[in-house]
Each structure stands twice: as C-alpha cells, then as structure tokens.
Tab-separated table of C-alpha atoms in Angstrom:
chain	number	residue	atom	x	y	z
P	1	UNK	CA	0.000	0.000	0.000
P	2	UNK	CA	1.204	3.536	-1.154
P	3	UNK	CA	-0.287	6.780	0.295
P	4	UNK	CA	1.137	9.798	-1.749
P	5	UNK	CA	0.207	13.205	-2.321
P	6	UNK	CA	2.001	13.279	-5.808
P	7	UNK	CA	-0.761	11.113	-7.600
P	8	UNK	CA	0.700	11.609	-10.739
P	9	UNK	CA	3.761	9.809	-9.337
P	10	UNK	CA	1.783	7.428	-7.710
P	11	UNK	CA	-0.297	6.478	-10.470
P	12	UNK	CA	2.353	6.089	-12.420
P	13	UNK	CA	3.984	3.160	-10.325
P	14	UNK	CA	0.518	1.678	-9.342
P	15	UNK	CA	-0.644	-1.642	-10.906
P	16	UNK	CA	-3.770	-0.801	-8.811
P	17	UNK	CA	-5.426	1.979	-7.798
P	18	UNK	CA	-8.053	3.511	-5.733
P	19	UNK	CA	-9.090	7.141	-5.258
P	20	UNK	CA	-10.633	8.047	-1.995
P	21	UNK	CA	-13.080	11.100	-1.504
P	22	UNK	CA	-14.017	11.433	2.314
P	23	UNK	CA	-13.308	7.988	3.108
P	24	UNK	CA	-15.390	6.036	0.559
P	25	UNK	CA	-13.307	4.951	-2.774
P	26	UNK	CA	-14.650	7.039	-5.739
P	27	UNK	CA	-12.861	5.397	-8.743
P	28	UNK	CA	-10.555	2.049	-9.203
P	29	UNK	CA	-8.862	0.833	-11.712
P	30	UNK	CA	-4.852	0.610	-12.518
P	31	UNK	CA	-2.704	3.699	-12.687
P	32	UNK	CA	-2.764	4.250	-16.412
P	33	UNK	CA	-6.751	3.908	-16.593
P	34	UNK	CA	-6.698	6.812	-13.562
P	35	UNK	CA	-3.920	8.706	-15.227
P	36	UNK	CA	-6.312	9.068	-18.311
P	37	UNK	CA	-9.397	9.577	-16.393
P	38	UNK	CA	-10.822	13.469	-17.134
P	39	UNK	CA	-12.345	13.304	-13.623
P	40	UNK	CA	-8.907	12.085	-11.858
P	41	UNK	CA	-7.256	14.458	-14.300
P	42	UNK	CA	-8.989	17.568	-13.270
P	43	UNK	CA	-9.884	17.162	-9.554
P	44	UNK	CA	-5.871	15.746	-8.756
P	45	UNK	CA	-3.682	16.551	-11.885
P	46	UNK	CA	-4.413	20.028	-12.323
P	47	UNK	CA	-5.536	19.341	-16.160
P	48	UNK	CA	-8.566	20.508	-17.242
C-alpha cells in the first residue's frame, strides 16, 4: 500500500489503484486507466 500526495507519481507506479473522496473509494482501476481519467485528471492533476 502507497499513500502519496504526488498522484501523478503514484499512479504512475501503481498496478492498482483507488481514489478516496471522504473515506469512501470514488474510482478504481490501474494507474494508467486513472492517469487518463478526465475526472482524476482535473480534480488531482491540475488538467482541465
């Protein structure tokens, strides 16, 4: 388990991966399906 503030970095090593929003998990899937994910991308990466 990996807790990291740097999701892009995080993502990027992940071969699974959960985002958390208050506690529940709000998206899954590996790192490169969150790393493309508009919703990931705009809410953690800065990209809009």
């Amino acid at each position: 388990m990996l807790v990291e503030q740097n999701a892009q970095q995080a993502l990027s090593r992940a071969h699974r991966a959960y985002v958390l929003e208050t506690g529940r998990i709000t998206r899954a899937g590996t790192g490169r399906e969150l790393l493309a994910d508009a919703g990931v991308k705009e809410a953690y990466l800065g990209v809009a």
